[in-house]
Amino acid sequence: MQKARITEKTFNFTKGLAERYETKRIVIHHTGGADIDAYSEQIHQWHLAAGYSGIGYHFVIRKNGDIERGRPVWAVGSHAYGANHDSIGIHLSGCFTHTLPTDKQIESAALLIANLCEEYNIPTDRQHILGHREVDPDGLAGTACPGNMLQDYLDVIVGKANWYRYGQPDVIDTPSESPKKVKPLAGMLSEHFAENEFTCKCCGKGADKISPKLIELLEQLRWNIGGYPLYINSGYRCPKHNADVGGVPDSQHVKGTAADIACPKELTFGQFKWYVDQLPFDGIGIYESSNFIHVDVRNGGVGSKIYWEG
């Protein structure tokens, strides 16, 4: 497995550190308050001023993706009230209430999580990789950490960590070349997607409004998962149908730039999320309880990556 590069730091702690005798989970944090690129020495001073023996997090991930050592990894942390005795704390520098961490922070976090899960035999899943607020169910710490955007993105980070730990999901042999573009037959939007799969379920219209870029990425997704069929739950919606199903007025479905895709039976939902995330969709909505993922190309399919869960 690839190993994360960690910049070692030496801190003077005002009190002796207790050894952590069990490690069952990883807790993710952000700086919050201000979107600053906090560094480990700076956080050490903050925590000293707050009465801690020193920096409470075990790792700090800067905006450029650099990973800095905080509190020694063997020691009990001081980062999550009630959960310090069996957890490792990872701090991502910045405020992620309204924005996501940088791409480099996300990749570094995923790789570090994979390394730690392997070292401590922690399952790489969302039951064991948690946002700070998730280990504060009674609100005793009164925290919104690690910010709504990062909290909602943890599924994707954990998926990436699984990839670093285990490699690409072992479900298919992905062809080495890209799918060939062919002229679609009558009634088809592409080689594998028919017009009637994307027309409005209310009025039967809208095939002409479907974004070619959306279809291109769906063909690539189908190819990447080994050619298994993709079933479209919802494509274009006329304004009336969109309102009837509770869609927002400016829904990407009304614009013809979105599709809701059922998880193929050949893949687990986690594997399906992993494959979707490898392509430059601009919007990705995770609806695991309903077994589908929303994808859209609201910005032309540049991979601007807006995520949410429904």
Coordinates of C-alpha atoms in Angstrom, one line a residue:
M1 CA 0.0 0.0 0.0
Q2 CA 1.1 3.5 -0.7
K3 CA 2.3 5.3 2.4
A4 CA 1.4 8.9 3.3
R5 CA 4.3 11.2 3.7
I6 CA 4.2 12.8 7.2
T7 CA 6.2 15.9 8.2
E8 CA 7.4 15.1 11.7
K9 CA 7.1 17.8 14.4
T10 CA 8.3 18.0 18.0
F11 CA 6.2 19.6 20.7
N12 CA 6.7 20.3 24.3
F13 CA 3.6 19.1 26.2
T14 CA 2.9 20.7 29.6
K15 CA 1.8 17.4 31.1
G16 CA 2.7 13.7 30.5
L17 CA 0.7 12.0 27.8
A18 CA -1.3 8.9 28.5
E19 CA -0.9 5.9 26.2
R20 CA -4.0 4.9 24.2
Y21 CA -4.6 1.2 24.7
E22 CA -7.2 0.7 22.0
T23 CA -7.8 2.3 18.6
K24 CA -11.3 1.6 17.2
R25 CA -12.1 4.7 15.1
I26 CA -10.9 7.9 13.4
V27 CA -12.5 11.3 14.0
I28 CA -12.3 14.0 11.4
H29 CA -12.2 17.7 12.3
H30 CA -11.8 21.2 10.7
T31 CA -10.5 24.5 11.9
G32 CA -13.9 26.2 11.7
G33 CA -14.6 29.8 12.2
A34 CA -12.2 31.2 9.6
D35 CA -11.0 29.4 6.5
I36 CA -7.3 29.6 7.4
D37 CA -4.5 27.2 6.6
A38 CA -3.8 26.4 10.2
Y39 CA -0.5 24.7 10.8
S40 CA 0.4 22.3 13.6
E41 CA 2.5 24.7 15.7
Q42 CA -0.2 27.2 15.5
I43 CA -2.8 24.7 16.7
H44 CA -0.4 23.7 19.5
Q45 CA -0.4 27.2 20.8
W46 CA -4.1 27.5 20.6
H47 CA -4.6 24.4 22.6
L48 CA -2.0 25.4 25.2
A49 CA -3.9 28.7 25.6
A50 CA -7.1 26.7 26.1
G51 CA -5.6 24.7 28.9
Y52 CA -4.7 21.5 27.0
S53 CA -1.3 19.9 27.5
G54 CA -0.6 20.7 23.8
I55 CA -2.0 20.0 20.4
G56 CA -4.9 17.6 20.7
Y57 CA -5.0 16.2 17.1
H58 CA -2.7 13.5 16.0
F59 CA -2.5 14.8 12.4
V60 CA -3.0 18.1 10.6
I61 CA -3.6 18.2 6.9
R62 CA -2.8 21.5 5.3
K63 CA -4.5 23.0 2.2
N64 CA -1.6 21.9 -0.1
G65 CA -2.1 18.3 1.1
D66 CA 0.9 18.2 3.4
I67 CA 0.4 16.0 6.5
E68 CA 1.9 17.3 9.7
R69 CA 2.4 15.3 12.9
G70 CA 0.5 16.6 15.9
R71 CA 0.2 14.7 19.2
P72 CA 2.1 11.3 19.0
V73 CA -0.1 8.7 17.5
W74 CA 0.3 6.3 20.4
A75 CA -1.1 8.9 22.9
V76 CA -4.6 9.6 24.0
G77 CA -5.7 12.7 22.0
S78 CA -7.6 15.7 23.2
H79 CA -9.9 16.3 20.2
A80 CA -13.3 14.7 20.8
Y81 CA -15.0 14.7 24.2
G82 CA -15.9 11.2 25.3
A83 CA -14.1 9.6 22.4
N84 CA -10.5 10.4 23.0
H85 CA -9.7 7.0 24.7
D86 CA -10.1 4.9 21.5
S87 CA -9.7 7.3 18.6
I88 CA -7.2 9.0 16.4
G89 CA -8.0 12.7 15.5
I90 CA -7.3 14.1 12.0
H91 CA -7.6 17.9 11.5
L92 CA -8.1 19.4 8.1
S93 CA -7.1 23.0 8.0
G94 CA -9.9 25.4 6.9
C95 CA -13.6 26.0 7.5
F96 CA -15.8 23.6 5.6
T97 CA -19.3 24.9 6.5
H98 CA -19.9 26.1 3.0
T99 CA -16.9 24.8 0.9
L100 CA -15.0 21.6 0.5
P101 CA -11.4 20.9 1.4
T102 CA -8.9 21.2 -1.4
D103 CA -8.5 18.2 -3.7
K104 CA -5.1 17.6 -2.2
Q105 CA -6.4 17.6 1.3
I106 CA -9.1 15.1 0.3
E107 CA -6.5 12.7 -1.3
S108 CA -4.1 13.1 1.7
A109 CA -6.9 12.4 4.1
A110 CA -8.0 9.3 2.2
L111 CA -4.5 7.9 2.1
L112 CA -3.8 8.7 5.7
I113 CA -7.0 7.0 6.8
A114 CA -6.2 4.0 4.7
N115 CA -2.8 3.7 6.3
L116 CA -4.2 4.1 9.8
C117 CA -7.0 1.6 9.2
E118 CA -4.4 -0.9 8.0
E119 CA -2.1 -0.3 10.9
Y120 CA -4.8 -0.5 13.6
N121 CA -7.0 -3.0 11.9
I122 CA -9.9 -0.6 11.7
P123 CA -12.7 -1.3 9.2
T124 CA -12.6 1.4 6.4
D125 CA -16.3 2.4 6.7
R126 CA -18.5 5.1 7.9
Q127 CA -19.1 3.4 11.2
H128 CA -15.5 3.8 12.1
I129 CA -14.5 7.0 10.3
L130 CA -16.6 9.7 11.8
G131 CA -17.1 13.5 11.8
H132 CA -16.6 15.1 15.2
R133 CA -20.3 15.8 15.5
E134 CA -21.0 12.1 15.2
V135 CA -19.2 11.2 18.4
D136 CA -21.1 14.0 20.2
P137 CA -24.6 12.6 19.8
D138 CA -25.9 14.3 23.0
G139 CA -24.4 17.7 22.0
L140 CA -22.2 17.9 25.0
A141 CA -19.5 19.6 23.0
G142 CA -21.9 21.7 21.1
T143 CA -20.0 21.2 17.9
A144 CA -20.8 21.5 14.2
C145 CA -17.4 20.2 13.3
P146 CA -16.2 19.2 10.7
G147 CA -18.5 21.6 8.8
N148 CA -21.5 20.5 6.8
M149 CA -19.7 20.2 3.5
L150 CA -16.9 18.0 4.8
Q151 CA -19.4 16.0 6.9
D152 CA -21.4 15.2 3.8
Y153 CA -18.3 14.4 1.9
L154 CA -17.0 11.7 4.3
D155 CA -18.6 8.9 2.3
V156 CA -16.5 9.8 -0.7
I157 CA -13.3 10.2 1.4
V158 CA -13.9 6.8 2.9
G159 CA -14.5 5.3 -0.6
K160 CA -11.2 6.7 -1.7
A161 CA -9.5 5.3 1.5
N162 CA -10.9 1.9 0.6
W163 CA -9.3 2.3 -2.9
Y164 CA -5.9 3.2 -1.3
R165 CA -6.2 0.3 1.1
Y166 CA -7.5 -2.4 -1.2
G167 CA -7.2 -1.1 -4.7
Q168 CA -9.9 -0.7 -7.3
P169 CA -13.1 -2.6 -6.4
D170 CA -12.7 -6.2 -7.6
V171 CA -15.9 -6.5 -9.5
I172 CA -15.0 -6.2 -13.2
D173 CA -12.2 -6.1 -15.7
T174 CA -12.4 -2.6 -17.0
P175 CA -11.4 -2.3 -20.7
S176 CA -8.1 -0.4 -21.2
E177 CA -9.4 1.8 -24.0
S178 CA -12.2 4.3 -24.1
P179 CA -15.7 3.4 -25.5
K180 CA -16.0 4.0 -29.2
K181 CA -18.4 6.7 -30.3
V182 CA -20.9 5.5 -32.8
K183 CA -23.7 7.2 -34.6
P184 CA -26.9 6.5 -32.6
L185 CA -29.8 4.7 -34.3
A186 CA -33.2 6.2 -34.6
G187 CA -34.8 6.6 -31.2
M188 CA -31.4 6.4 -29.4
L189 CA -29.3 9.1 -27.8
S190 CA -26.2 7.0 -27.9
E191 CA -25.2 3.4 -28.5
H192 CA -26.8 2.2 -25.2
F193 CA -29.2 4.9 -24.1
A194 CA -32.7 5.3 -25.7
E195 CA -34.6 8.6 -25.9
N196 CA -37.5 7.1 -24.0
E197 CA -35.3 6.4 -21.0
F198 CA -34.8 10.1 -20.5
T199 CA -38.2 11.6 -21.5
C200 CA -40.5 13.1 -18.9
K201 CA -42.7 10.6 -17.2
C202 CA -45.5 13.2 -17.3
C203 CA -45.6 14.4 -20.9
G204 CA -43.2 12.1 -22.7
K205 CA -41.2 15.0 -24.0
G206 CA -37.6 16.3 -23.5
A207 CA -35.4 13.9 -25.3
D208 CA -34.1 16.8 -27.4
K209 CA -33.1 18.7 -24.2
I210 CA -30.7 16.0 -22.9
S211 CA -27.1 17.2 -22.6
P212 CA -24.8 15.3 -24.9
K213 CA -22.1 15.6 -22.3
L214 CA -24.3 13.8 -19.8
I215 CA -24.8 11.0 -22.2
E216 CA -21.1 10.8 -22.9
L217 CA -20.3 10.4 -19.2
L218 CA -23.0 7.8 -18.7
E219 CA -21.6 5.8 -21.6
Q220 CA -18.2 6.1 -20.0
L221 CA -19.6 5.0 -16.6
R222 CA -21.3 2.0 -18.3
W223 CA -18.0 1.1 -19.9
N224 CA -16.0 1.5 -16.7
I225 CA -18.2 -0.9 -14.8
G226 CA -17.7 -3.6 -17.4
G227 CA -20.7 -2.9 -19.7
Y228 CA -23.4 -3.7 -17.2
P229 CA -26.6 -1.9 -18.0
L230 CA -27.5 1.4 -16.3
Y231 CA -31.1 2.0 -15.5
I232 CA -32.3 5.6 -15.5
N233 CA -34.9 6.3 -12.9
S234 CA -35.4 9.9 -13.9
G235 CA -34.0 12.0 -16.8
Y236 CA -35.8 15.1 -18.2
R237 CA -38.7 16.5 -16.1
C238 CA -41.1 19.1 -17.4
P239 CA -41.7 21.9 -14.9
K240 CA -45.1 20.4 -13.9
H241 CA -43.7 16.9 -13.3
N242 CA -40.7 18.4 -11.4
A243 CA -43.0 20.3 -9.1
D244 CA -45.2 17.2 -8.6
V245 CA -42.2 15.1 -7.4
G246 CA -41.0 17.9 -5.2
G247 CA -38.0 19.0 -7.3
V248 CA -36.5 22.4 -6.7
P249 CA -37.7 25.0 -9.4
D250 CA -34.2 25.2 -11.0
S251 CA -33.6 21.5 -11.0
Q252 CA -31.0 20.2 -13.4
H253 CA -33.6 17.7 -14.5
V254 CA -35.7 20.5 -16.0
K255 CA -32.6 21.7 -17.9
G256 CA -31.8 18.2 -19.3
T257 CA -28.5 18.0 -17.5
A258 CA -29.3 15.4 -14.9
A259 CA -30.1 11.7 -14.5
D260 CA -30.9 9.5 -11.5
I261 CA -29.3 6.1 -11.9
A262 CA -30.2 2.9 -10.1
C263 CA -27.3 1.0 -8.6
P264 CA -26.6 -1.9 -10.9
K265 CA -27.3 -5.3 -9.2
E266 CA -23.8 -6.4 -10.1
L267 CA -22.2 -3.8 -7.8
T268 CA -22.6 -2.8 -4.1
F269 CA -23.7 0.7 -3.5
G270 CA -20.3 1.6 -2.2
Q271 CA -18.6 0.3 -5.4
F272 CA -21.1 2.2 -7.5
K273 CA -20.3 5.4 -5.7
W274 CA -16.6 4.8 -6.3
Y275 CA -17.1 4.5 -10.0
V276 CA -19.3 7.5 -10.2
D277 CA -16.8 9.6 -8.4
Q278 CA -14.1 8.8 -10.9
L279 CA -15.9 10.8 -13.6
P280 CA -16.2 14.6 -14.0
F281 CA -19.8 14.9 -13.0
D282 CA -20.5 18.4 -11.5
G283 CA -23.3 17.3 -9.2
I284 CA -23.5 14.0 -7.3
G285 CA -26.4 13.3 -5.0
I286 CA -26.2 10.1 -2.9
Y287 CA -29.6 8.4 -2.2
E288 CA -28.4 5.1 -0.7
S289 CA -31.7 4.3 1.0
S290 CA -33.5 4.5 -2.4
N291 CA -30.6 2.8 -4.1
F292 CA -29.8 5.5 -6.7
I293 CA -27.3 8.2 -7.4
H294 CA -28.1 11.6 -9.0
V295 CA -25.5 12.9 -11.5
D296 CA -25.5 16.1 -13.4
V297 CA -23.3 18.3 -15.7
R298 CA -24.5 21.7 -14.5
N299 CA -21.2 23.3 -15.4
G300 CA -20.6 21.3 -18.6
G301 CA -19.1 18.3 -17.0
V302 CA -15.8 19.8 -15.7
G303 CA -15.9 17.8 -12.5
S304 CA -16.7 20.7 -10.1
K305 CA -18.0 18.1 -7.7
I306 CA -20.9 19.3 -5.6
Y307 CA -22.0 16.5 -3.3
W308 CA -25.1 16.0 -1.1
E309 CA -27.0 13.1 0.5
G310 CA -30.8 12.6 0.3

